[in-house]
Structure formats: structure tokens, C-alpha cells
Amino acid sequence: MPISSVFETKIERISILDHDGSFDESLGKGLIPDQDAVALYRHMMLCRQFDEIAFKLQRSGRMGTYPENRGQEATSLGAAYVLEKSDWLVTCYRENAGLFWRGLPMEKILLHWMGDERGNQIDPDLHITPLAIPIGTQMLHAVGLAWADKYRGEKSISCTFFGDGATSEGDFHEAMNFAANLEIPTIFFCQNNGWAISVPTKLQCSAPTIAQRALAYGMRTIQVDGNDIFAVVKAVRDAADHARKTSQPSFIEATTYRLGDHTTADDARRYRDSDEVEKWNQQEPMIRLRKYLEQRDLWDESRQSEMLAKAEKVVAEVVKNAEEIEDPIQTDMFDSMYASIPENLKAQRRTMRTTSLGQDPSQLPTPNTARA
Amino acid sequence: MPISSVFETKIERISILDHDGSFDESLGKGLIPDQDAVALYRHMMLCRQFDEIAFKLQRSGRMGTYPENRGQEATSLGAAYVLEKSDWLVTCYRENAGLFWRGLPMEKILLHWMGDERGNQIDPDLHITPLAIPIGTQMLHAVGLAWADKYRGEKSISCTFFGDGATSEGDFHEAMNFAANLEIPTIFFCQNNGWAISVPTKLQCSAPTIAQRALAYGMRTIQVDGNDIFAVVKAVRDAADHARKTSQPSFIEATTYRLGDHTTADDARRYRDSDEVEKWNQQEPMIRLRKYLEQRDLWDESRQSEMLAKAEKVVAEVVKNAEEIEDPIQTDMFDSMYASIPENLKAQRRTMRTTSLGQDPSQLPTPNTARA
Amino acid sequence: MANLTLVQAINLALIQEMEQDDRVLVLGEDVGINGGVFRVTEGLHKRFGGHRVVDSPLAESGIIGTAVGLAMGGLRPVAEIQFEGFLGPAYDQICTHAARMRTRTRGGLTVPLTVRVPVGGGIHAPELHSDSPEAIYTHTPGLKVVMPSSPYDAKGLLVSAIRDPDPVIFFEPKRIYRAFREEVPEDEYTVPIGEARIVREGSEMTMVSWGASVIHCMNAIEASGRDIELIDLRTICPLDIDTVVTSVRKTARAVIVHEAPLTCGIGSELSARIMEHCFLDLESPVQRVAGFDVIMPYYKLELDYLPDADRIGKAIEETAAY
Amino acid sequence: MANLTLVQAINLALIQEMEQDDRVLVLGEDVGINGGVFRVTEGLHKRFGGHRVVDSPLAESGIIGTAVGLAMGGLRPVAEIQFEGFLGPAYDQICTHAARMRTRTRGGLTVPLTVRVPVGGGIHAPELHSDSPEAIYTHTPGLKVVMPSSPYDAKGLLVSAIRDPDPVIFFEPKRIYRAFREEVPEDEYTVPIGEARIVREGSEMTMVSWGASVIHCMNAIEASGRDIELIDLRTICPLDIDTVVTSVRKTARAVIVHEAPLTCGIGSELSARIMEHCFLDLESPVQRVAGFDVIMPYYKLELDYLPDADRIGKAIEETAAY
Ligand SMILES: Cc1ncc(C[n+]2csc(CCOP(=O)(O)OP(=O)(O)O)c2C)c(N)n1
Ligand SMILES: Cc1ncc(C[n+]2csc(CCOP(=O)(O)OP(=O)(O)O)c2C)c(N)n1
Ligand SMILES: [Mg+2]
Ligand SMILES: [Mg+2]
């Protein structure tokens, strides 16, 4: 046979709760119980409030660079809602919603962006890794973490989050390939928000979908409406079930949009249309979830303002806690370098404010050394 | 629509001249004119002879590590046959056949493995890069080289060769992605020979084909029988036409087999069955091309022995040239470090055999410095 | 003459080199329409088009690897890596290929590549946005490593880097990107790679530094009231050891200041060479004021990590008193 | 006791640590059925199965990145990188994550990872199979860097490395993998990380080296007929500077020998520290005998590049005569 077919496939996209509030019962029924849907919406409100205040802290000089999460709440939240607490969440920096749902104290995220490593000192029972600053590098850790659990015969899995831009990095490829070939139960969750700073997705991936990146590894893959928490929940639940049953990884591309600038150091008006932003403002995840709840009499204006007031109070408290923490001491920079500090580091630590570093007292002539 | 299809595809495999000598006229007719088919076969014989002698040089201590090329001649040769001399060949280390066809003097390859950089000093008109030792890294150069030609408005393209193992490296991914997104006319030619040293292909790529790696980038892709030079020629010609017309890259997976050890430092019996090797010995590229020629009265036993004698003579001459080259001079290691040697390197160069390095004469006290 | 910041001086150098040499193209993350996250490539995309000012995918090894190919292919790519903390993924392409191609091919293929990288701490940036890896690339033969400390030098050195037939890592001290302005000729000029600059002459002691630390050295010297000779290396590799040695032979004392961690930093090489060449001249051990041997801390502690005028001042006094 | 080569001693350490600690697993290219290209992991796959001895895909960043995850997840991975020339692709995961995770999380997540890497020249190998990048990883805070020069030390240090709660780069000098045998206890013992070894005592001069160069130092010392103290660092980071300083205070002269290029090598750090601590004791400048500042040449010239007894002998005489 001169020409034969050696591979055939297709990729599906799931959307359940549309931005106009229409809901597909066939896929969506029973997916999220009513009280959970309310809880998720309330959580989104809290996160939105946090995001707004964090932004203002930066603008008023009380915090360093901050990446707004606004518009992307449904992705990590949907995943965290589905997953077990023993499953690892290996995130980038736009997953506040999922991390807070898991139980990360909100002040940790503020501390991180306030330039304080204590923001990354996380209760190990939460199974959370610190925010990843170097793009694309954390997926490999997610693979290693799930592998460690598999090695011990545990049923836990890992779920790692990253952007569209991150899929251009070599480490992304290596992580996907390791997971597929070594059968590691990791969910690769790509938040395709259309941009990597100023670079549009098509310059990171000229293929019609990012979901098809997974075909390179023969990996299960799907695209979902990432502003639709029902679609996210369904995709993650399917992927997690599959992972626990077969120990195989999956890929999820969630299409979403960052409504704000890349970070507070960015000005997105330089490179994108206000029309585009406007369009996505209509499609963001909270409006549609609110419509869904209101259609079912689970939510109304008074609950909305009550929750808003609560969110304001909670976040104000969080800011207070983050700002009131005592300053780190200068020598903190030495203390977690190694499990036990080597001698020459001890010397640097001991003398850091008393000498120039170069001239550690130990380098001065010993009594029995005569000056030439 | 809750579930929609966002991507569909299939991948084809081409095979024209089968290992039993059967030939598909519909695809193969006119692909390679008779006199060229003879020339290609003769060239393969020459390369096989070279390979055997190179192996023996290593075994007798006259050369360092050498990677046998045996069994993989059809891939790079088919490509080099199709491409223009102005197109770049960016190779790994099992593409002697293609490089020699392009015109690389055979002693260059010996010199390389004899531990002599002059083996990489290549006439720039040949458009060849040196053998790549670090796996997976050279594809990016191929993209840059084709990009440079495109930048200047030239019609040249590049073709880069690599193994199945190389497709696991991050740089492979980045090269594919750059080429696809920036529309660089590079042909990515994967020689899937079943093994990366001792690691079988399925541990590098658990997907059913390596060809599907290209789907991640929306890149044109095909699988061919890599021991069938007709299939290779067809695939490369299609890819090259496409590249010149559209400036788009393509991927080719050529299935083949390394009949020898990974290199002379390897012992493949440790990790693979002799049955497997036996099977592939029947399917190697030369037997079938000889059958093809003989069926058409283009070849016979006397031409075979005549060519063998010629090959022996040519290769003996090549070995002589490589071994007779004068030794490099010690200071050669300095001379190509930079376009012009910086002062402190000059000092090292000047004193390399007269001092210990540390004590360059310039560090001795100057006349006007009194000894304390 | 124009009164420019370091960012503007670099921008001007890029524009002028692109104007006068078609082979020069710029590539990197966000260098196009956005003009780079520090706005160093501002206006270039508009002026020269997407053909010559290329927004690359987010992949540093890809940027450097394709740039190596572009350079081998006869162009003069200027690649931007967004922060020095993201040089890591490109380390292999830089050290394995850019640095080796000329000697590997005995001159057959060369890599006239410039890699522009913002470097150093002090701007309250997130993790991995404040490091100083210049020693890593200096220990790798085959590269040149440059770090200007002023707008004038930045423009002149970048022009030299772009025209250099070999790969140059051009570190831009981000802390002083906009810290001050300086008169910079609009006309073409170059500052040669490999020549240190005597910032101020002095007889009591030699101080050697580069990049943003040079300013702190000046402050410390002024505060000390001593007659100290300050040398700005400008080029880290190849090292202009002659200028340093000549100075120390005169002053007999030396202090070296840099942001990178102490151990195996450029300070160690300078110290060793000063000792080798000025052994009989030295009145006191060469002192190094450097970052501590710890990971650059998050920004609440970064100023406690970075050498400052206070720590430099201590070294001056200790060295003078030895 | 058994009479073992360095390869065998490492193999034994791996077997014993895997036997006694379930958390120890081995991963890398060709480490499984093939037993590694140098046969260091020979027999492990058969003994412990594919679950604990894992043939990874051909991707060094992937090996180290997943190993970082394994370690954060509570295991004790021992990753093999096939040659030091292929550490490059893993540089970022090592320096950005392995080295930083503990301090980044203030002790919350740690990386008890061992990275085994054959290192150095002299075996007539192809390009990128003969380098010595130990200074690169020493300049990166957060790592430990070890390089044994004997079977006994190799076994004891590898056990320490595997048990160490922090990441250790364990360099194995491939030139002496099988160069000689030594009595190595079969029983468990450790050689502590961070302690140099005085190979021979002496009063005239101190010589400091590590890895395969130690043998050349011995030969040069014997040929010189002088009373030279030889220190094998064994651990490069953290540096056991006390042992070195104590020796130089006694001998007043020092020579350092290593394969890596001179500039910014470990020799520069040692030289600077010796000067800082022994300024008044030194009778001559500390000398460095190192690789030249060039790319390690292909093997026809590698012996002209590597420090040998001849060059070391010259340094001895020069230093003694100063
Ligand atoms: C390795 C690396 N390179 C560059 C950067 C600078 N940088 C920070 S975020 C970003 C874009 C990320 O885009 P994407 O992955 O799509 O995530 P998003 O911010 O859109 O959520 C870049 C280039 C970085 N942090 N790490
Ligand atoms: C970056 C890098 N890692 C590891 C090696 C060691 N090594 C040399 S060849 C090889 C296997 C290559 O397999 P493949 O790409 O399939 O090519 P093949 O040898 O089968 O043609 C390995 C691991 C290397 N040369 N470079
Ligand atoms: Mg994005
Ligand atoms: Mg292969």
C-alpha cells in the first residue's frame, strides 16, 4: 500500500454555561450541586475583591508588581473544586481563585508580591507549590510530584496550570513527554488567555488549537470554554477520573481572557484593542454564573451586596495581616539556604553588618603571624 | 453546541519500493531517473565501504568513537539528492551519505572522529553545518539559517536531520514552534531508527507515530519508509516544493533502523534482540534498491564487484589523506577562539609550553618593583 | 549631543545600527509593538517593521538557537532576553554553540550575535528579576561579556558589540536604566570592547567595579574623603587586566565591588590576578565587596544583600587601615 | 573490604543506599537495562526493577525538572546526566529550582536530589564529553558540589550526597573511572561533604586540587623531590577553606591545579581566599595551573590543554624560586 493512514484523530470542545446564561442540561445537569454553585460564585466574588485591592496596593506603592487575575477565575477554581486536597496544585501566578479554594491563606499571595519569601512558606498539607515566576518550568515539578505519589502507590495526582505562552518553552514539551511516556497522572491545564504579555496566542501557537499540542504525545486532550466553570469542572473531573484509573496524563486547553494588564508593570493598551477587551468583558465567568444562579433563584441583588460587603471586610483583614507582619530580619537570607549552614556562610551571616564582607575578621592576621 | 469538534486530521505513510523489491508505479514512476538511481546505489556502496573502514579504524585504535551509519543511507541521501546546493543541510552524525552526496570531502568526517576540528572546517559553498554532538540542538540553527535566507529574499531552505531520541529534547519543540509560527522554510527530517542508544522509541514517544509531533504546531507532516529511497525522495520533494512556495516548514518521519551498535563505545546486544536486527537486515535500503536496478537491467554482479573495488580504492585513499594530515599545532586551540585574540589569551598562547600558565612572565616583578 | 538615559542611549544605538546595516535585526519576547518590557526597543517595530523587529515565541533557547543560525547565515541578530533570570533556558545554546562555533569549525562558521540582557537588582522586582550572572558567561571561553554603567558607554559599547564578529553578552544594569541622564553624541562613535575606564584617578587605593555598582562606589569614595582611583571595567571579558594592574602597582591597595555572589564571582578572578601581578606591591589583601553567597532575596531584603556605599565604605577603611 | 575501581565503588554505594532506603530511585538516559554508558548503574535494573531504575526520555531538563518534583514529593532521586557537556539543557532547572526551592519556600519544600555527572577530559572522547563546569555550579548558591578522586572517597561521598537534605552535584572524574583500584569497605561508611583531605603532608608548599588532577599533582610532587603538602578538596562547595588556610599559613606558598579554564575557575576563588586569609604569610603569589581560556579542544590536542605533571612541575619550581 503506497499511501496508508497511520494516525487519525479529532479534538472536541466543551461548553455548558454560555455567556448569555444558556445552560446545556444534557452535559451540565448534576455537575455542580446548587449549594456548591453558590459557594463557587461567592468565592469568585471574594477573589475579585482581593484582585482589585491587590492592584490598588501596587498602585499606591504598598506592594510590588502584581499580575491581575480578573477574568480567569473559573479555570483554577473549577479544577480546585474537583480535585482532592491530596492532589498537587502546581501553579503559575493567575490561579489565586484555585489556591484560595484549596485553603491557601490569602495573605500568602500578598506577601509573595510584597517581596517576602514567607509568602511561599505553605502548609505542606495543602499540596501547593509556590507561584512559579520562570515561565514554563513548573510543569516538570508537577510530573515529579505525581510520580512520587505513584511510586509510593498512592492515588493522588497533580494538576499544573500555565498560560498559552508557556507552551512555547522546551520544558513544557519535556514535561508532557515525560508524563505520557512514563505514565504519570498529571493534568496539564493550559489557560489560553489570548496573550503572553504583548504577544498574541497565534505567535506562540499557529495551530488552530493549543489542545492539539497534546497529540504530539498521544495524550488525551480537550478544549473547554474556560470562562464556563461547568465546562471546566466536567473536563477536570473526566481527566482526574482517567488519571486515577489509568495513571495517564491529560491535557486541557481552557480558552479565557485576561481582562486586565499583564501585570501592574504593563500597559495593555499599547498592543490590544479596546473592542476585544469589551467583547470579553461580556463573556467573563462571573456574569454568566450569576445569571445561572439568578435563573434558579439561588442568588439576588441583596445576597450580592451582602457578599460584597463581606468580601470587602475579609480582604481588608487580609491586607492588614500582610502589612502588619514584622519585617524579615536581614539574616533570614542565610537561614534557609541549606538544612544546616556551612561554615563560610555562617561567617558571612555573622559579619554581614559589621564588616565589608571581604574583610571577615577571620582573615585578619592571627596573633602568631608577624607583619612583614 | 455543548460538544463541538475543533480539530480533525490524519497522517499518511508513503512507501514505494518495498523490501521485496515490489515497486508502486503510480507514485514512483519518473521519480528518480534510471541513471540517477544507479548513481545513488553506487554512492550507497561507497558510503557503506566508508562506514566499514571507519569502524575498523576505531577498532584498531586509529580513530576515536565512531557512530556507524549502516542501514540508514537512504534517508539523508534521498534528501540531499532532492535539495539544491544552496539549501542548508543541518545534520547530526548518521548522515554521511547525504553529506558526501552534497560534496563534503570524505576525510572531513574521519578527521572529526579522529579528534580534529579541521574535520569541521567546511567549504561555505557546501551549505553544511558541522556534525552536531549535543542531541537536539541543531534544529534551531537550521531554522535560523533558513530564516536568514528568507530575510534576504532568497529561495533557499534548510533541512535538518535528527533521531527519534532527539525529539524528546526541549530544543526540538522550540525549533518546530519557531519554524511554524514565524513561517520559516525548514524541513524537519526525523530518522526514527527505533533506538536512542539503549532506549526504544516508545520511551521517547509513546504516541503511535513520531510524525504526529508536528500536529502540535499545525505543521504539515508525513511518515515514510525510510529505507525506501523513492519514498524519501517523494516526501522531501513535496516538502521542499511546499517550503519554496509557501515558506512553511514540514515534518518527515522516516522509519529506519541502525544495523550496528549506537557507536563503537556501545554494545547493542545488551539491550536488543538479534531477531529484530535480523528482520531489519532484510529490509535495509541497499538490497531493495539493488533488486530494483537488477529488475530493470541497470545493475548486475559484475558492476557490483567493479564498484566495490572502486569504493575500496576511494576509501583507502581517503583514509590515507586523513591519517597523513600533519598534526595540529598546540597553539591551534587559541587561534580560532575569536576573530582577533585578546591580549590575555595571547599571553597564554605565547607561554603555554614555557611556563605553568599561572606564572606568565608578565606577572613577575617589574624592574622598578622592589622585593619586600 | 542629546541628554539621554541609558535606555534611550541603547535605543539610539539600535536605531543607528539598523539604519546603517541591513543585516541587523532584533528579536525577543515583546520587543515588537510593545517596545520591550523596559521600552528599550520602543519605536523600532514602527520604524523597521516586523521583518526586522521580531516578536518571538516565549522560548529563550529558541531565541538564542535561531539567532545562532541567523548569525551563521550571515546576519547580525540582536536578541533580547527579558531578564537575566531567564538566560537559564538559553544557557546551553549560548555555551554549547554560540561560544564554540568559530573554534569548532576553525573559523568556517561564525556567530556575530549580540544578546542584550537587563541585569542586576535594586528595582524591587519579583524573584529571578535581580540576579547578576556575568561570571558564568565569563568562565565560558568564546564569549565576550560587556556591562556599561553610563549612557555614553552603553551606546558606544552596543555599537561595538553589534559589529563584533563574535558573540557578545551585553548586560544592561536595569537599576540605572533611567536613573540619570548624560550627554550622548548623536553621531556615530564606538567604545571598544576590552577597555576599562578610569572613572576617577587616585593614589591611595584602587577600586574596581562595573554596572550599577559604579555609582555606589563613587558615593562611597566621596564619603570617604580619600584619594581613590575608580576603574569601571565596562568589559568583563576579555578583562582589561593591564589597566587594573597599572593602577594597583601605583596604589598598592585594591577593593573590588560587585552584585553577584562572592564565591567564584568576577571579584575572585580580579583578586587572584592582582595578587599574581602585584604581589610585591600590595600593602594589604585585595578586598571583595560582593553579594553574599545566598540566593538574591526577594525585594524586602534586596538592599541588605546588595553592596552599598556603607559596605563599600567599610572596605575602604579596612583596606586603608591594614 | 574489596579492591574496587571508582566505577565499582559508586555502583556499590548506589546499591547499598537503594537497599536501605526505599525512597532512593535512579533515573537518567540509558541507566536501566544498559547500566549506563559507563556501566555505573550496571545490575541495578535487574536488582531493583524498572520502578526504581528508570530509563528516561532523552531530555536533561526533563530529568532534572522531574527529579526536583520527585524530591519535593519526598523521594531521594539520583539523576544521571550522561556527560557534563549535557548539563547545559538542565542548567535552568538546577539553578532556578533545585538550588532555590528551600530558600524560596523558607524551608517549606526541599530538594534532596543527587545529580551524578561524569566530568573532565583525557579519555579521547568526542566534543562536549571532556569539560569541567564545577565553577558554574559553585557560583550558584544553594547547591553542593562534590568531586572525589578515589574509589574510597567516591563511595563515602556518594552516600553522603544521597542522604544530604539539599541538592548535590556529584561529579565523577571519568578519566579515573577505571584507572586504578583501592580497598573500599563493603560496610557502610560516609565521607562528610565539606571536608578536604590532606593527601600528603609537607612543609615547603601547599598544593590544592581535586578530581583526576590529584593524580597528576602526586606525580609532579614526587618528580620534584620537594616536601609539598597536597590537599584534595573532595568537596568544592562548600569550600573547606580552613584546611587550605591552615596549610598555607604553614607553608607560605600555594599552587592550585584544575582542568577547567583559568578565568573564574575554582582556582580564582581559592587564590583570592588564600590571599585574604594568609596575606602576611605568603612568600610568593599563589599560582594557578589550569586549563587555558579556550574551548576544550578535540582530542588530538586535549593533552596539550590539560594540566599535566610537567606544567605542575614548572609551577612548583616557579613558586619555590619566587
Ligand atoms: C522563562 C521566562 N521567560 C520570560 C519571562 C517573562 N514573562 C513573564 S510572564 C510572560 C508571559 C506569559 O504568558 P502566558 O504563559 O500566556 O501567561 P499569562 O501571563 O498570559 O497568564 C513573560 C514573557 C518569564 N517570567 N520567564
Ligand atoms: C544533549 C545530549 N544528551 C545526551 C547525549 C548522549 N547521546 C548521544 S547519542 C544519544 C542517543 C541519540 O538517539 P537518537 O536521537 O535517536 O539518534 P540515533 O543515535 O539513534 O541516530 C545520546 C543519549 C548527547 N550527545 N547530547
Ligand atoms: Mg497568556
Ligand atoms: Mg534513534
mmCIF file of N, CA and C and ligand atoms in Angstrom, chain B residues 72 93-94 163-166 191-197 199 201 258, ligand 4:
data_model
loop_
_atom_site.group_PDB
_atom_site.id
_atom_site.type_symbol
_atom_site.label_atom_id
_atom_site.label_comp_id
_atom_site.label_asym_id
_atom_site.label_seq_id
_atom_site.Cartn_x
_atom_site.Cartn_y
_atom_site.Cartn_z
ATOM 1 N N GLN B 72 21.088 3.221 7.373
ATOM 2 C CA GLN B 72 20.330 4.468 7.319
ATOM 3 C C GLN B 72 20.711 5.344 6.113
ATOM 4 N N TYR B 93 24.817 12.978 13.158
ATOM 5 C CA TYR B 93 26.056 12.235 12.905
ATOM 6 C C TYR B 93 25.832 10.930 12.146
ATOM 7 N N ARG B 94 24.612 10.710 11.657
ATOM 8 C CA ARG B 94 24.405 9.492 10.857
ATOM 9 C C ARG B 94 23.979 9.846 9.436
ATOM 10 N N GLY B 163 17.449 12.196 15.257
ATOM 11 C CA GLY B 163 16.909 10.879 15.560
ATOM 12 C C GLY B 163 15.593 10.936 16.315
ATOM 13 N N ASP B 164 15.056 9.769 16.598
ATOM 14 C CA ASP B 164 13.843 9.665 17.394
ATOM 15 C C ASP B 164 14.099 10.215 18.800
ATOM 16 N N GLY B 165 15.261 9.891 19.367
ATOM 17 C CA GLY B 165 15.560 10.372 20.714
ATOM 18 C C GLY B 165 15.584 11.886 20.788
ATOM 19 N N ALA B 166 16.098 12.497 19.753
ATOM 20 C CA ALA B 166 16.230 13.954 19.744
ATOM 21 C C ALA B 166 14.887 14.657 19.888
ATOM 22 N N GLN B 191 14.899 10.742 11.643
ATOM 23 C CA GLN B 191 15.276 9.371 11.307
ATOM 24 C C GLN B 191 14.942 8.491 12.495
ATOM 25 N N ASN B 192 13.768 7.925 12.472
ATOM 26 C CA ASN B 192 13.351 7.063 13.572
ATOM 27 C C ASN B 192 13.929 5.676 13.352
ATOM 28 N N ASN B 193 15.051 5.434 14.014
ATOM 29 C CA ASN B 193 15.731 4.142 13.832
ATOM 30 C C ASN B 193 15.450 3.189 14.991
ATOM 31 N N GLY B 194 14.407 3.479 15.747
ATOM 32 C CA GLY B 194 13.954 2.529 16.763
ATOM 33 C C GLY B 194 14.639 2.646 18.104
ATOM 34 N N TRP B 195 15.792 3.241 18.144
ATOM 35 C CA TRP B 195 16.565 3.284 19.381
ATOM 36 C C TRP B 195 17.302 4.611 19.551
ATOM 37 N N ALA B 196 17.454 5.025 20.799
ATOM 38 C CA ALA B 196 18.359 6.108 21.170
ATOM 39 C C ALA B 196 19.319 5.460 22.169
ATOM 40 N N ILE B 197 20.482 5.124 21.706
ATOM 41 C CA ILE B 197 21.350 4.187 22.414
ATOM 42 C C ILE B 197 20.480 2.994 22.838
ATOM 43 N N VAL B 199 17.610 3.010 24.537
ATOM 44 C CA VAL B 199 16.221 3.336 24.870
ATOM 45 C C VAL B 199 15.350 3.222 23.616
ATOM 46 N N THR B 201 12.187 3.538 20.976
ATOM 47 C CA THR B 201 11.418 4.718 20.584
ATOM 48 C C THR B 201 10.176 4.924 21.453
ATOM 49 N N ARG B 258 19.055 1.328 12.794
ATOM 50 C CA ARG B 258 20.524 1.304 12.807
ATOM 51 C C ARG B 258 20.942 -0.145 12.973
HETATM 52 MG MG MG E 4 17.459 6.796 17.203
#
